[in-house]
Amino acid sequence: MLSDKELIEQLHAKLNELKSSQKLIERQQDELKLVNEKLAESEALKSHFISNITNEIINPFASILGLSKNIIAAKDSDIIKIKSMAELIHSEAFELDFQLKNIFTAAKIEAGEACPDYVKTDINLLLASIISAYKYKAEQKQLKINFSFELDKKLTETIYFSTDPEKLKLILSNLLSNSIKYSNAANKIEVKGWIDNNKLNVAVKDRGIGIDKKNLEIIFDRFKRLDSSINSINPGHGLGLSVTKALLDLLEGKIDIVSKRNLGSVFTISIPQVEGANTEDYAMDGNEFIFGDSDNEIF
Ligand code: ADP
């Protein structure tokens, strides 16, 4: 038989147990609420993304079809008009190709199917070809792209670096595309590459709208876009930097940002060289040189 005192003590203990499990339930309810809110936010972002990409795929296709039809119907003497229509077709197809590459890469990453494919790559040529590909877009905003590659004294003229060139290309295309999108017109963009400690570093600097400190982390979130007034005139769906970050993780690289609102941003990537890459040289696909084929013309 328990004494009254013991009974009261046991009741107190039970009451305390009950109170702490109630607290636990409350905490779990709060966490559940947070997860639900995040889920709702991600659902909203996803449905916005779907309607957004539908426009971004259908609209360029419509103009490519319309423009190519006009070219077919044009007279031979209209060569200037034909050329400018061909340039517009290229520009639309270029943007479409870029957006689709981001979408398919994001899908591969999500499915856990993305893995690096290392090749000995002529890094100077790779960088120059990416910049050349964006020259037309930059010119549309009267932007000048300066490119420099600092050679390590020990290296010969051609800089071979073992990495995954396709992934590196998509990473740098995203950074360069953003630097053009978020630059004010008639300004300068600088791309600087260097190798140090067996690491390839590339910095892309713009003098554009810049990013607030509080937003420096969230820009890597999938579908996240900042300034809606500026972004309503710029193509994109907030996928580029999340893909960039995931690809850098795959290559064991990292990214660093220095940015100031209304002054501009510098995005710097750094990736280590890998051992045991395929020794065959990486071959460019050649499409990059449509708008100019000499280095002087590019820079
Ligand atoms: P997108 O450019 O398609 O919107 P990203 O994932 O590439 O998507 O970038 C996410 C957001 O980060 C952009 O919407 C933009 O608000 C901001 N951002 C990215 N790069 C820059 C930059 N160079 N300057 C200013 N803002 C940038």
Coordinates of C-alpha atoms and ligand atoms in Angstrom, one line a residue:
M1 CA 0.0 0.0 0.0
L2 CA 1.3 3.5 -0.9
S3 CA 1.3 6.2 1.7
D4 CA -0.6 9.4 0.9
K5 CA 2.8 11.2 0.4
E6 CA 4.0 8.5 -2.0
L7 CA 0.8 8.6 -3.9
I8 CA 1.0 12.4 -4.3
E9 CA 4.6 12.1 -5.5
Q10 CA 3.7 9.5 -8.1
L11 CA 0.8 11.7 -9.2
H12 CA 3.2 14.6 -9.5
A13 CA 5.6 12.5 -11.5
K14 CA 2.8 11.4 -13.9
L15 CA 1.6 14.9 -14.3
N16 CA 5.1 16.1 -15.2
E17 CA 5.4 13.3 -17.7
L18 CA 2.1 14.3 -19.2
K19 CA 3.2 17.9 -19.4
S20 CA 6.5 17.1 -21.1
S21 CA 4.8 14.8 -23.7
Q22 CA 2.2 17.5 -24.3
K23 CA 5.1 19.9 -24.9
L24 CA 6.6 17.4 -27.3
I25 CA 3.3 17.1 -29.2
E26 CA 3.0 20.9 -29.4
R27 CA 6.6 21.1 -30.8
Q28 CA 5.9 18.4 -33.3
Q29 CA 2.7 20.2 -34.3
D30 CA 4.7 23.4 -34.9
E31 CA 7.3 21.5 -36.9
L32 CA 4.5 19.9 -39.0
K33 CA 2.9 23.3 -39.6
L34 CA 6.3 24.6 -40.8
V35 CA 6.8 21.6 -43.1
N36 CA 3.2 22.1 -44.5
E37 CA 3.9 25.8 -45.1
K38 CA 7.2 24.9 -46.9
L39 CA 5.3 22.2 -48.9
A40 CA 2.7 24.8 -49.9
E41 CA 5.4 27.3 -50.9
S42 CA 7.2 24.7 -52.9
E43 CA 4.0 23.6 -54.6
A44 CA 3.2 27.3 -55.5
L45 CA 6.8 27.8 -56.8
K46 CA 6.5 24.6 -58.9
S47 CA 3.2 25.5 -60.5
H48 CA 4.5 29.0 -61.2
F49 CA 7.6 27.3 -62.7
I50 CA 5.5 25.1 -65.0
S51 CA 3.4 28.0 -66.3
N52 CA 6.6 30.0 -66.7
I53 CA 8.5 27.4 -68.7
T54 CA 5.5 26.6 -70.8
N55 CA 5.6 30.3 -72.0
E56 CA 9.4 30.2 -72.3
I57 CA 9.3 27.1 -74.5
I58 CA 6.2 27.8 -76.6
N59 CA 7.0 31.5 -77.3
P60 CA 10.5 31.0 -78.7
F61 CA 9.2 28.1 -80.8
A62 CA 6.5 30.2 -82.2
S63 CA 8.9 32.9 -83.2
I64 CA 11.4 30.4 -84.6
L65 CA 8.6 29.0 -86.8
G66 CA 7.4 32.4 -87.8
L67 CA 10.8 33.8 -88.7
S68 CA 11.9 30.7 -90.6
K69 CA 8.7 30.8 -92.6
N70 CA 9.5 34.5 -93.5
I71 CA 13.0 33.5 -94.6
I72 CA 11.6 30.8 -96.8
A73 CA 9.2 33.3 -98.4
A74 CA 11.8 36.1 -98.7
K75 CA 13.3 37.2 -102.0
D76 CA 17.0 36.5 -102.6
S77 CA 17.6 40.3 -102.8
D78 CA 16.4 40.6 -99.1
I79 CA 19.7 39.3 -97.8
I80 CA 20.0 41.9 -95.0
K81 CA 16.6 41.1 -93.8
I82 CA 17.2 37.4 -94.1
K83 CA 20.4 37.7 -92.1
S84 CA 18.8 39.6 -89.3
M85 CA 16.0 37.1 -89.1
A86 CA 18.5 34.3 -89.0
E87 CA 20.2 36.1 -86.1
L88 CA 16.9 36.3 -84.3
I89 CA 16.3 32.6 -84.9
H90 CA 19.7 31.8 -83.5
S91 CA 19.2 34.0 -80.4
E92 CA 15.8 32.4 -79.7
A93 CA 17.1 28.8 -80.2
F94 CA 20.2 29.6 -78.1
E95 CA 18.1 30.7 -75.1
L96 CA 15.8 27.7 -75.6
D97 CA 18.8 25.3 -75.7
F98 CA 20.2 26.9 -72.5
Q99 CA 17.0 26.8 -70.6
L100 CA 16.4 23.1 -71.7
K101 CA 19.9 22.1 -70.6
N102 CA 19.2 23.6 -67.2
I103 CA 15.9 21.8 -66.9
F104 CA 17.2 18.4 -68.0
T105 CA 20.3 18.7 -65.8
A106 CA 18.1 19.6 -62.8
A107 CA 15.9 16.5 -63.6
K108 CA 19.0 14.3 -63.8
I109 CA 20.4 15.7 -60.5
E110 CA 17.1 15.1 -58.8
A111 CA 16.9 11.5 -60.1
G112 CA 20.5 11.0 -58.8
E113 CA 21.7 10.2 -62.3
A114 CA 24.2 13.1 -62.7
C115 CA 27.8 11.9 -62.5
P116 CA 31.0 13.6 -63.7
D117 CA 32.6 12.6 -67.0
Y118 CA 36.2 13.8 -66.7
V119 CA 38.2 14.7 -69.8
K120 CA 41.5 16.5 -70.4
T121 CA 40.1 19.9 -71.4
D122 CA 41.8 22.9 -73.2
I123 CA 40.5 25.3 -70.6
N124 CA 41.4 28.5 -72.5
L125 CA 39.5 27.4 -75.5
L126 CA 36.5 26.3 -73.5
L127 CA 36.3 29.7 -71.7
A128 CA 36.8 31.6 -75.0
S129 CA 34.0 29.5 -76.7
I130 CA 31.5 30.2 -73.9
I131 CA 32.2 33.9 -74.1
S132 CA 32.0 33.9 -77.8
A133 CA 28.6 32.2 -77.6
Y134 CA 27.3 35.0 -75.4
K135 CA 28.8 37.8 -77.4
Y136 CA 25.6 38.4 -79.4
K137 CA 23.5 38.6 -76.3
A138 CA 26.0 41.0 -74.7
E139 CA 26.0 43.2 -77.8
Q140 CA 22.2 43.5 -77.7
K141 CA 22.7 45.4 -74.4
Q142 CA 25.9 47.1 -75.6
L143 CA 27.9 45.2 -73.0
K144 CA 31.6 44.5 -73.5
I145 CA 33.0 41.2 -72.2
N146 CA 36.7 41.3 -71.2
F147 CA 38.4 38.0 -70.9
S148 CA 41.8 37.2 -69.4
F149 CA 43.5 34.0 -68.4
E150 CA 46.5 34.1 -66.1
L151 CA 49.0 31.5 -67.1
D152 CA 50.9 29.7 -64.5
K153 CA 54.6 30.1 -65.3
K154 CA 55.1 26.3 -65.3
L155 CA 52.4 25.7 -67.8
T156 CA 52.9 25.7 -71.6
E157 CA 50.6 27.8 -73.8
T158 CA 47.8 25.3 -73.9
I159 CA 46.2 24.8 -70.5
Y160 CA 44.9 21.3 -70.2
F161 CA 42.8 20.8 -67.1
S162 CA 41.1 17.5 -66.2
T163 CA 37.5 18.2 -65.5
D164 CA 34.0 17.6 -66.8
P165 CA 33.8 20.2 -69.6
E166 CA 30.1 19.9 -70.3
K167 CA 29.2 20.6 -66.6
L168 CA 31.8 23.4 -66.4
K169 CA 30.3 24.9 -69.5
L170 CA 26.8 24.9 -68.0
I171 CA 28.1 26.4 -64.8
L172 CA 29.9 29.2 -66.5
S173 CA 27.0 29.8 -69.0
N174 CA 24.7 30.3 -66.1
L175 CA 27.1 32.8 -64.5
L176 CA 27.7 34.7 -67.7
S177 CA 24.1 34.6 -68.7
N178 CA 23.1 36.1 -65.3
S179 CA 25.9 38.8 -65.6
I180 CA 24.4 39.9 -68.9
K181 CA 20.8 39.7 -67.7
Y182 CA 21.4 41.6 -64.5
S183 CA 23.9 44.2 -65.9
N184 CA 22.8 47.7 -66.7
A185 CA 23.2 48.5 -70.4
A186 CA 26.5 49.7 -72.0
N187 CA 28.7 48.4 -69.2
K188 CA 31.6 46.0 -68.8
I189 CA 31.7 42.3 -67.8
E190 CA 35.0 40.8 -66.8
V191 CA 35.8 37.1 -66.9
K192 CA 39.1 36.1 -65.3
G193 CA 40.5 32.6 -65.2
W194 CA 43.5 31.3 -63.3
I195 CA 44.9 28.0 -62.0
D196 CA 46.4 27.8 -58.6
N197 CA 47.2 24.9 -56.4
N198 CA 45.9 22.5 -59.0
K199 CA 42.5 24.3 -58.9
L200 CA 40.8 26.1 -61.7
N201 CA 39.3 29.4 -60.7
V202 CA 37.0 31.6 -62.8
A203 CA 35.6 34.9 -61.7
V204 CA 32.7 36.6 -63.5
K205 CA 32.3 40.2 -62.6
D206 CA 29.4 42.5 -63.6
R207 CA 28.5 46.1 -62.7
G208 CA 24.8 45.3 -62.5
I209 CA 21.9 45.5 -60.0
G210 CA 23.8 43.5 -57.3
I211 CA 22.3 41.4 -54.6
D212 CA 21.5 42.3 -51.0
K213 CA 23.5 40.4 -48.3
K214 CA 20.4 38.8 -46.9
N215 CA 19.6 37.2 -50.3
L216 CA 23.1 35.8 -51.0
E217 CA 22.1 32.3 -49.8
I218 CA 18.6 32.1 -51.1
I219 CA 19.5 32.8 -54.7
F220 CA 20.7 29.2 -54.8
D221 CA 17.3 27.8 -53.9
R222 CA 15.5 26.2 -56.7
F223 CA 13.0 28.5 -58.6
K224 CA 14.0 31.4 -56.5
R225 CA 14.1 34.8 -58.3
L226 CA 14.6 38.1 -56.6
D227 CA 13.5 41.5 -57.9
S228 CA 10.2 40.7 -59.7
S229 CA 10.1 44.0 -61.6
I230 CA 13.5 43.4 -63.2
N231 CA 12.9 39.7 -63.6
S232 CA 9.5 40.2 -65.4
I233 CA 11.5 41.5 -68.4
N234 CA 14.3 38.9 -68.1
P235 CA 13.9 35.3 -69.1
G236 CA 14.6 32.6 -66.6
H237 CA 12.9 30.6 -63.9
G238 CA 15.3 30.6 -61.0
L239 CA 16.8 27.3 -61.9
G240 CA 20.3 28.4 -63.1
L241 CA 22.1 28.9 -59.8
S242 CA 20.6 25.8 -58.1
V243 CA 21.9 23.8 -61.0
T244 CA 25.2 25.6 -60.8
K245 CA 25.6 24.8 -57.1
A246 CA 24.6 21.2 -57.6
L247 CA 27.1 20.7 -60.5
L248 CA 29.8 22.4 -58.4
D249 CA 29.1 19.9 -55.6
L250 CA 29.4 17.1 -58.1
L251 CA 32.8 18.4 -59.2
E252 CA 33.8 19.0 -55.6
G253 CA 34.1 22.7 -56.3
K254 CA 32.8 25.8 -54.6
I255 CA 31.3 29.2 -55.4
D256 CA 31.9 32.5 -53.7
I257 CA 29.9 35.7 -54.2
V258 CA 30.9 39.3 -53.5
S259 CA 28.0 41.6 -54.3
K260 CA 26.7 45.1 -53.5
R261 CA 23.3 46.4 -54.3
N262 CA 23.4 48.7 -57.4
L263 CA 27.1 48.2 -57.8
G264 CA 27.5 44.7 -59.1
S265 CA 28.6 41.2 -58.3
V266 CA 31.5 38.9 -58.6
F267 CA 30.8 35.2 -58.8
T268 CA 34.0 33.1 -58.4
I269 CA 34.1 29.4 -58.8
S270 CA 36.9 27.1 -57.9
I271 CA 37.2 23.4 -58.9
P272 CA 40.0 20.9 -58.2
Q273 CA 41.7 19.0 -61.0
V274 CA 40.9 15.3 -61.0
E275 CA 43.3 12.4 -61.4
G276 CA 42.6 9.7 -63.9
A277 CA 40.6 11.6 -66.5
N278 CA 40.0 10.4 -70.0
T279 CA 43.1 11.4 -71.9
E280 CA 41.3 12.2 -75.1
D281 CA 41.0 15.9 -75.6
Y282 CA 37.6 17.5 -75.3
A283 CA 36.2 18.6 -78.7
M284 CA 34.1 21.7 -79.0
D285 CA 30.9 21.4 -80.9
G286 CA 31.7 24.4 -83.1
N287 CA 28.4 26.2 -82.6
E288 CA 30.0 28.8 -80.4
F289 CA 31.7 30.5 -83.3
I290 CA 28.7 31.6 -85.3
F291 CA 29.1 35.3 -84.4
G292 CA 32.8 35.9 -85.0
D293 CA 35.7 33.6 -85.3
S294 CA 38.7 35.5 -84.2
D295 CA 39.7 36.0 -80.6
N296 CA 40.2 39.8 -81.2
E297 CA 36.7 40.0 -82.4
I298 CA 35.4 38.3 -79.2
F299 CA 37.1 40.5 -76.7
Ligands
ADP1 P1 17.2 33.2 -63.1 O1 18.3 34.1 -63.5 O2 16.7 32.3 -64.2 O3 16.1 33.9 -62.4 P2 19.1 32.0 -61.3 O4 19.0 30.7 -60.4 O5 20.2 31.9 -62.3 O6 17.7 32.2 -62.0 O7 19.3 33.2 -60.3 C1 18.4 33.4 -59.2 C2 18.2 34.8 -58.9 O8 19.4 35.4 -58.4 C3 17.9 35.7 -60.1 O9 16.5 35.7 -60.4 C4 18.4 37.1 -59.7 O10 17.4 37.7 -58.9 C5 19.6 36.7 -58.8 N1 20.9 36.9 -59.5 C6 21.6 35.9 -60.1 N2 22.7 36.4 -60.7 C7 22.7 37.7 -60.5 C8 23.6 38.8 -60.8 N3 24.8 38.6 -61.5 N4 23.3 40.0 -60.4 C9 22.2 40.2 -59.7 N5 21.3 39.3 -59.3 C10 21.5 38.0 -59.7

